[in-house]
Every structure is written in structure tokens, then in C-alpha cells.
Amino acid sequence: MTTLNLGNLATFRLVVQRGSFSAAADALGISQPAVSLQVRQLEQFFTDQAAGANRTWDQGDGGRNGIAGPQRADRSGGE
């Protein structure tokens, strides 16, 4: 599992604030390709996170019934 690189996030924020990759690179004192790489790594992180969130787990009928049971109990429990 990868972790969010806060430096990459700060670089992306600077790209947005300055309006371009080149302006962010100048402000950071690094090359424009280095800024592009950091933003690409950030994109990959969020792509990986989204892919992980879309992975489903087969709970079968038993799992669905197990989830529905407490919901029914919540609805009738306060009456």
C-alpha cells in the first residue's frame, strides 16, 4: 500500500496557485519535469486509492442478510 506524499500534494497546490507547472517549478527551485513527476505520482496515488475503493468483496446472500438484519432492528427498535 502506498502512502500519500505530502510534498507531492504541496507541489500540486503550488501548481494550482501559480497557474502552471513552470511557475511552480520556478517557485520551488526545481525543474518543470520534476514538478510533472510529482504531480504524476500524486495522480497515481489517487488512482490506486480509487481502484481500491471499487474493489468489491463477495459477501454472498448471507452477508447481505446479515447487513439487512440490523437495519430492520434499528427501524423497529424505537417504536
A tleap script that builds the chain and sets N, CA, C and O, in Angstrom:
source leaprc.protein.ff14SB
mol = sequence {
  NMET THR THR LEU ASN LEU GLY ASN LEU ALA
  THR PHE ARG LEU VAL VAL GLN ARG GLY SER
  PHE SER ALA ALA ALA ASP ALA LEU GLY ILE
  SER GLN PRO ALA VAL SER LEU GLN VAL ARG
  GLN LEU GLU GLN PHE PHE THR ASP GLN ALA
  ALA GLY ALA ASN ARG THR TRP ASP GLN GLY
  ASP GLY GLY ARG ASN GLY ILE ALA GLY PRO
  GLN ARG ALA ASP ARG SER GLY GLY CGLU
}
set mol.1.N position { 0.838 -1.174 0.000 }
set mol.1.CA position { 0.000 0.000 0.000 }
set mol.1.C position { 0.889 1.245 0.000 }
set mol.1.O position { 1.822 1.354 0.795 }
set mol.2.N position { 0.589 2.166 -0.891 }
set mol.2.CA position { 1.363 3.395 -0.939 }
set mol.2.C position { 0.743 4.420 0.004 }
set mol.2.O position { -0.440 4.351 0.339 }
set mol.3.N position { 1.566 5.362 0.415 }
set mol.3.CA position { 1.078 6.415 1.294 }
set mol.3.C position { 1.111 7.742 0.555 }
set mol.3.O position { 1.868 7.913 -0.400 }
set mol.4.N position { 0.304 8.658 0.992 }
set mol.4.CA position { 0.236 9.977 0.389 }
set mol.4.C position { 1.512 10.743 0.705 }
set mol.4.O position { 1.884 10.888 1.870 }
set mol.5.N position { 2.180 11.232 -0.330 }
set mol.5.CA position { 3.379 12.035 -0.173 }
set mol.5.C position { 2.942 13.494 -0.061 }
set mol.5.O position { 2.465 14.082 -1.032 }
set mol.6.N position { 3.105 14.069 1.118 }
set mol.6.CA position { 2.645 15.437 1.343 }
set mol.6.C position { 3.433 16.457 0.529 }
set mol.6.O position { 2.916 17.526 0.205 }
set mol.7.N position { 4.678 16.134 0.200 }
set mol.7.CA position { 5.465 17.011 -0.666 }
set mol.7.C position { 4.853 17.103 -2.052 }
set mol.7.O position { 4.792 18.183 -2.640 }
set mol.8.N position { 4.397 15.962 -2.577 }
set mol.8.CA position { 3.734 15.956 -3.879 }
set mol.8.C position { 2.443 16.760 -3.829 }
set mol.8.O position { 2.109 17.471 -4.776 }
set mol.9.N position { 1.722 16.645 -2.723 }
set mol.9.CA position { 0.480 17.395 -2.562 }
set mol.9.C position { 0.762 18.900 -2.508 }
set mol.9.O position { 0.028 19.691 -3.101 }
set mol.10.N position { 1.813 19.288 -1.806 }
set mol.10.CA position { 2.192 20.702 -1.730 }
set mol.10.C position { 2.610 21.228 -3.102 }
set mol.10.O position { 2.301 22.365 -3.457 }
set mol.11.N position { 3.309 20.403 -3.863 }
set mol.11.CA position { 3.706 20.800 -5.215 }
set mol.11.C position { 2.474 21.011 -6.082 }
set mol.11.O position { 2.394 21.996 -6.815 }
set mol.12.N position { 1.520 20.100 -6.006 }
set mol.12.CA position { 0.287 20.241 -6.781 }
set mol.12.C position { -0.442 21.527 -6.398 }
set mol.12.O position { -0.931 22.253 -7.264 }
set mol.13.N position { -0.511 21.801 -5.106 }
set mol.13.CA position { -1.165 23.028 -4.635 }
set mol.13.C position { -0.490 24.263 -5.227 }
set mol.13.O position { -1.157 25.224 -5.609 }
set mol.14.N position { 0.825 24.225 -5.299 }
set mol.14.CA position { 1.565 25.349 -5.864 }
set mol.14.C position { 1.305 25.481 -7.364 }
set mol.14.O position { 1.220 26.595 -7.880 }
set mol.15.N position { 1.179 24.362 -8.064 }
set mol.15.CA position { 0.840 24.401 -9.494 }
set mol.15.C position { -0.499 25.109 -9.677 }
set mol.15.O position { -0.648 25.948 -10.565 }
set mol.16.N position { -1.463 24.771 -8.840 }
set mol.16.CA position { -2.783 25.392 -8.932 }
set mol.16.C position { -2.693 26.880 -8.605 }
set mol.16.O position { -3.264 27.707 -9.318 }
set mol.17.N position { -1.983 27.225 -7.536 }
set mol.17.CA position { -1.864 28.625 -7.128 }
set mol.17.C position { -1.156 29.473 -8.176 }
set mol.17.O position { -1.577 30.593 -8.466 }
set mol.18.N position { -0.082 28.938 -8.741 }
set mol.18.CA position { 0.723 29.695 -9.703 }
set mol.18.C position { 0.176 29.613 -11.125 }
set mol.18.O position { 0.502 30.449 -11.968 }
set mol.19.N position { -0.650 28.614 -11.389 }
set mol.19.CA position { -1.288 28.518 -12.692 }
set mol.19.C position { -0.549 27.719 -13.746 }
set mol.19.O position { -1.055 27.546 -14.855 }
set mol.20.N position { 0.639 27.229 -13.423 }
set mol.20.CA position { 1.367 26.409 -14.402 }
set mol.20.C position { 2.437 25.580 -13.706 }
set mol.20.O position { 2.875 25.884 -12.596 }
set mol.21.N position { 2.837 24.531 -14.394 }
set mol.21.CA position { 3.902 23.672 -13.882 }
set mol.21.C position { 5.224 24.445 -13.854 }
set mol.21.O position { 6.008 24.307 -12.915 }
set mol.22.N position { 5.464 25.254 -14.883 }
set mol.22.CA position { 6.718 26.014 -14.956 }
set mol.22.C position { 6.829 27.034 -13.831 }
set mol.22.O position { 7.890 27.182 -13.225 }
set mol.23.N position { 5.732 27.736 -13.552 }
set mol.23.CA position { 5.753 28.731 -12.476 }
set mol.23.C position { 5.965 28.054 -11.120 }
set mol.23.O position { 6.678 28.579 -10.265 }
set mol.24.N position { 5.354 26.904 -10.930 }
set mol.24.CA position { 5.556 26.159 -9.683 }
set mol.24.C position { 6.999 25.697 -9.572 }
set mol.24.O position { 7.596 25.760 -8.497 }
set mol.25.N position { 7.559 25.231 -10.684 }
set mol.25.CA position { 8.956 24.785 -10.689 }
set mol.25.C position { 9.885 25.932 -10.319 }
set mol.25.O position { 10.809 25.758 -9.525 }
set mol.26.N position { 9.638 27.108 -10.896 }
set mol.26.CA position { 10.461 28.279 -10.571 }
set mol.26.C position { 10.364 28.616 -9.085 }
set mol.26.O position { 11.376 28.899 -8.444 }
set mol.27.N position { 9.162 28.585 -8.542 }
set mol.27.CA position { 8.961 28.908 -7.128 }
set mol.27.C position { 9.644 27.893 -6.214 }
set mol.27.O position { 10.137 28.243 -5.142 }
set mol.28.N position { 9.667 26.638 -6.649 }
set mol.28.CA position { 10.277 25.579 -5.840 }
set mol.28.C position { 11.777 25.442 -6.067 }
set mol.28.O position { 12.478 24.806 -5.280 }
set mol.29.N position { 12.261 26.044 -7.149 }
set mol.29.CA position { 13.680 25.921 -7.477 }
set mol.29.C position { 14.042 24.552 -8.025 }
set mol.29.O position { 15.170 24.085 -7.861 }
set mol.30.N position { 13.072 23.906 -8.681 }
set mol.30.CA position { 13.318 22.606 -9.303 }
set mol.30.C position { 12.903 22.678 -10.770 }
set mol.30.O position { 12.327 23.672 -11.212 }
set mol.31.N position { 13.195 21.633 -11.509 }
set mol.31.CA position { 12.861 21.630 -12.933 }
set mol.31.C position { 11.373 21.356 -13.150 }
set mol.31.O position { 10.698 20.774 -12.300 }
set mol.32.N position { 10.882 21.793 -14.311 }
set mol.32.CA position { 9.489 21.538 -14.658 }
set mol.32.C position { 9.215 20.034 -14.766 }
set mol.32.O position { 8.157 19.585 -14.324 }
set mol.33.N position { 10.141 19.230 -15.344 }
set mol.33.CA position { 9.896 17.786 -15.351 }
set mol.33.C position { 9.800 17.178 -13.942 }
set mol.33.O position { 9.073 16.206 -13.738 }
set mol.34.N position { 10.524 17.739 -12.979 }
set mol.34.CA position { 10.434 17.244 -11.599 }
set mol.34.C position { 9.049 17.536 -11.016 }
set mol.34.O position { 8.491 16.714 -10.290 }
set mol.35.N position { 8.505 18.699 -11.335 }
set mol.35.CA position { 7.148 19.036 -10.891 }
set mol.35.C position { 6.150 18.085 -11.541 }
set mol.35.O position { 5.249 17.570 -10.879 }
set mol.36.N position { 6.316 17.858 -12.839 }
set mol.36.CA position { 5.425 16.934 -13.554 }
set mol.36.C position { 5.463 15.542 -12.940 }
set mol.36.O position { 4.427 14.892 -12.803 }
set mol.37.N position { 6.647 15.086 -12.573 }
set mol.37.CA position { 6.789 13.767 -11.958 }
set mol.37.C position { 6.041 13.707 -10.628 }
set mol.37.O position { 5.350 12.727 -10.348 }
set mol.38.N position { 6.175 14.740 -9.820 }
set mol.38.CA position { 5.497 14.748 -8.520 }
set mol.38.C position { 3.982 14.736 -8.684 }
set mol.38.O position { 3.277 14.048 -7.945 }
set mol.39.N position { 3.484 15.496 -9.652 }
set mol.39.CA position { 2.038 15.521 -9.888 }
set mol.39.C position { 1.572 14.172 -10.430 }
set mol.39.O position { 0.501 13.690 -10.060 }
set mol.40.N position { 2.369 13.565 -11.301 }
set mol.40.CA position { 2.038 12.240 -11.839 }
set mol.40.C position { 1.991 11.197 -10.708 }
set mol.40.O position { 1.116 10.331 -10.694 }
set mol.41.N position { 2.930 11.289 -9.770 }
set mol.41.CA position { 2.933 10.367 -8.628 }
set mol.41.C position { 1.688 10.575 -7.763 }
set mol.41.O position { 1.110 9.614 -7.255 }
set mol.42.N position { 1.286 11.822 -7.601 }
set mol.42.CA position { 0.078 12.130 -6.835 }
set mol.42.C position { -1.158 11.562 -7.541 }
set mol.42.O position { -2.035 10.980 -6.902 }
set mol.43.N position { -1.216 11.738 -8.865 }
set mol.43.CA position { -2.317 11.160 -9.640 }
set mol.43.C position { -2.369 9.645 -9.461 }
set mol.43.O position { -3.441 9.066 -9.285 }
set mol.44.N position { -1.203 9.016 -9.506 }
set mol.44.CA position { -1.147 7.563 -9.364 }
set mol.44.C position { -1.634 7.131 -7.988 }
set mol.44.O position { -2.337 6.128 -7.863 }
set mol.45.N position { -1.265 7.881 -6.959 }
set mol.45.CA position { -1.724 7.562 -5.609 }
set mol.45.C position { -3.247 7.554 -5.551 }
set mol.45.O position { -3.850 6.606 -5.047 }
set mol.46.N position { -3.873 8.625 -6.077 }
set mol.46.CA position { -5.328 8.708 -6.009 }
set mol.46.C position { -6.004 7.706 -6.936 }
set mol.46.O position { -7.097 7.226 -6.635 }
set mol.47.N position { -5.372 7.386 -8.055 }
set mol.47.CA position { -5.899 6.337 -8.936 }
set mol.47.C position { -5.899 5.004 -8.205 }
set mol.47.O position { -6.875 4.256 -8.258 }
set mol.48.N position { -4.797 4.714 -7.523 }
set mol.48.CA position { -4.704 3.470 -6.753 }
set mol.48.C position { -5.751 3.431 -5.641 }
set mol.48.O position { -6.351 2.387 -5.388 }
set mol.49.N position { -5.971 4.569 -4.977 }
set mol.49.CA position { -6.960 4.628 -3.903 }
set mol.49.C position { -8.359 4.389 -4.453 }
set mol.49.O position { -9.151 3.662 -3.853 }
set mol.50.N position { -8.662 5.000 -5.596 }
set mol.50.CA position { -9.983 4.829 -6.206 }
set mol.50.C position { -10.185 3.389 -6.650 }
set mol.50.O position { -11.275 2.836 -6.501 }
set mol.51.N position { -9.149 2.788 -7.191 }
set mol.51.CA position { -9.252 1.389 -7.623 }
set mol.51.C position { -9.486 0.491 -6.421 }
set mol.51.O position { -10.254 -0.468 -6.503 }
set mol.52.N position { -8.838 0.789 -5.316 }
set mol.52.CA position { -9.034 0.003 -4.099 }
set mol.52.C position { -10.435 0.155 -3.543 }
set mol.52.O position { -11.005 -0.799 -3.014 }
set mol.53.N position { -10.991 1.349 -3.661 }
set mol.53.CA position { -12.338 1.587 -3.157 }
set mol.53.C position { -13.382 0.880 -4.006 }
set mol.53.O position { -14.465 0.551 -3.520 }
set mol.54.N position { -13.059 0.645 -5.273 }
set mol.54.CA position { -14.014 -0.004 -6.166 }
set mol.54.C position { -13.923 -1.517 -6.125 }
set mol.54.O position { -14.765 -2.211 -6.695 }
set mol.55.N position { -12.913 -2.027 -5.458 }
set mol.55.CA position { -12.818 -3.482 -5.329 }
set mol.55.C position { -13.941 -3.951 -4.416 }
set mol.55.O position { -14.153 -3.404 -3.334 }
set mol.56.N position { -14.638 -4.948 -4.860 }
set mol.56.CA position { -15.740 -5.440 -4.036 }
set mol.56.C position { -15.388 -6.783 -3.450 }
set mol.56.O position { -14.500 -7.488 -3.929 }
set mol.57.N position { -16.082 -7.103 -2.440 }
set mol.57.CA position { -15.867 -8.383 -1.798 }
set mol.57.C position { -17.174 -9.102 -1.865 }
set mol.57.O position { -18.232 -8.538 -1.586 }
set mol.58.N position { -17.094 -10.370 -2.243 }
set mol.58.CA position { -18.299 -11.170 -2.427 }
set mol.58.C position { -18.806 -11.606 -1.067 }
set mol.58.O position { -18.228 -12.480 -0.422 }
set mol.59.N position { -19.882 -10.991 -0.646 }
set mol.59.CA position { -20.426 -11.304 0.669 }
set mol.59.C position { -21.487 -12.389 0.598 }
set mol.59.O position { -21.905 -12.905 1.635 }
set mol.60.N position { -21.930 -12.748 -0.595 }
set mol.60.CA position { -22.946 -13.784 -0.735 }
set mol.60.C position { -24.266 -13.359 -0.116 }
set mol.60.O position { -24.372 -12.262 0.433 }
set mol.61.N position { -25.257 -14.207 -0.199 }
set mol.61.CA position { -26.573 -13.894 0.369 }
set mol.61.C position { -26.519 -13.722 1.882 }
set mol.61.O position { -27.204 -12.868 2.444 }
set mol.62.N position { -25.712 -14.527 2.526 }
set mol.62.CA position { -25.612 -14.443 3.979 }
set mol.62.C position { -25.134 -13.083 4.437 }
set mol.62.O position { -25.637 -12.547 5.424 }
set mol.63.N position { -24.177 -12.522 3.738 }
set mol.63.CA position { -23.673 -11.205 4.104 }
set mol.63.C position { -24.717 -10.128 3.922 }
set mol.63.O position { -24.869 -9.252 4.774 }
set mol.64.N position { -25.439 -10.187 2.812 }
set mol.64.CA position { -26.491 -9.197 2.577 }
set mol.64.C position { -27.572 -9.302 3.650 }
set mol.64.O position { -28.053 -8.284 4.148 }
set mol.65.N position { -27.952 -10.518 4.004 }
set mol.65.CA position { -28.971 -10.693 5.041 }
set mol.65.C position { -28.457 -10.233 6.397 }
set mol.65.O position { -29.211 -9.684 7.200 }
set mol.66.N position { -27.188 -10.455 6.646 }
set mol.66.CA position { -26.604 -10.024 7.910 }
set mol.66.C position { -26.594 -8.519 8.053 }
set mol.66.O position { -26.750 -7.993 9.155 }
set mol.67.N position { -26.410 -7.820 6.940 }
set mol.67.CA position { -26.420 -6.356 6.971 }
set mol.67.C position { -27.846 -5.845 7.100 }
set mol.67.O position { -28.093 -4.877 7.819 }
set mol.68.N position { -28.779 -6.478 6.419 }
set mol.68.CA position { -30.172 -6.033 6.449 }
set mol.68.C position { -30.794 -6.237 7.827 }
set mol.68.O position { -31.640 -5.446 8.245 }
set mol.69.N position { -30.388 -7.285 8.535 }
set mol.69.CA position { -30.958 -7.575 9.845 }
set mol.69.C position { -30.863 -6.417 10.818 }
set mol.69.O position { -31.884 -6.013 11.374 }
set mol.70.N position { -29.666 -5.862 11.049 }
set mol.70.CA position { -29.554 -4.736 11.984 }
set mol.70.C position { -30.332 -3.513 11.525 }
set mol.70.O position { -30.826 -2.755 12.360 }
set mol.71.N position { -30.456 -3.299 10.201 }
set mol.71.CA position { -31.226 -2.155 9.717 }
set mol.71.C position { -32.693 -2.313 10.091 }
set mol.71.O position { -33.341 -1.351 10.504 }
set mol.72.N position { -33.213 -3.523 9.948 }
set mol.72.CA position { -34.610 -3.770 10.338 }
set mol.72.C position { -34.776 -3.553 11.844 }
set mol.72.O position { -35.770 -2.980 12.287 }
set mol.73.N position { -33.820 -4.004 12.606 }
set mol.73.CA position { -33.896 -3.849 14.062 }
set mol.73.C position { -33.871 -2.375 14.445 }
set mol.73.O position { -34.570 -1.964 15.371 }
set mol.74.N position { -33.062 -1.567 13.733 }
set mol.74.CA position { -32.998 -0.141 14.037 }
set mol.74.C position { -34.340 0.531 13.782 }
set mol.74.O position { -34.772 1.383 14.558 }
set mol.75.N position { -34.995 0.147 12.700 }
set mol.75.CA position { -36.272 0.766 12.350 }
set mol.75.C position { -37.372 0.421 13.353 }
set mol.75.O position { -38.227 1.254 13.653 }
set mol.76.N position { -37.350 -0.794 13.862 }
set mol.76.CA position { -38.436 -1.201 14.763 }
set mol.76.C position { -38.062 -1.037 16.237 }
set mol.76.O position { -38.925 -1.126 17.111 }
set mol.77.N position { -36.803 -0.802 16.509 }
set mol.77.CA position { -36.342 -0.765 17.892 }
set mol.77.C position { -36.845 0.412 18.689 }
set mol.77.O position { -36.987 0.308 19.908 }
set mol.78.N position { -37.123 1.541 18.037 }
set mol.78.CA position { -37.518 2.724 18.780 }
set mol.78.C position { -39.015 2.865 18.942 }
set mol.78.O position { -39.475 3.839 19.539 }
set mol.79.N position { -39.792 1.923 18.430 }
set mol.79.CA position { -41.250 2.059 18.488 }
set mol.79.C position { -41.831 1.462 19.734 }
set mol.79.O position { -43.047 1.498 19.927 }
savepdb mol mol.pdb
quit
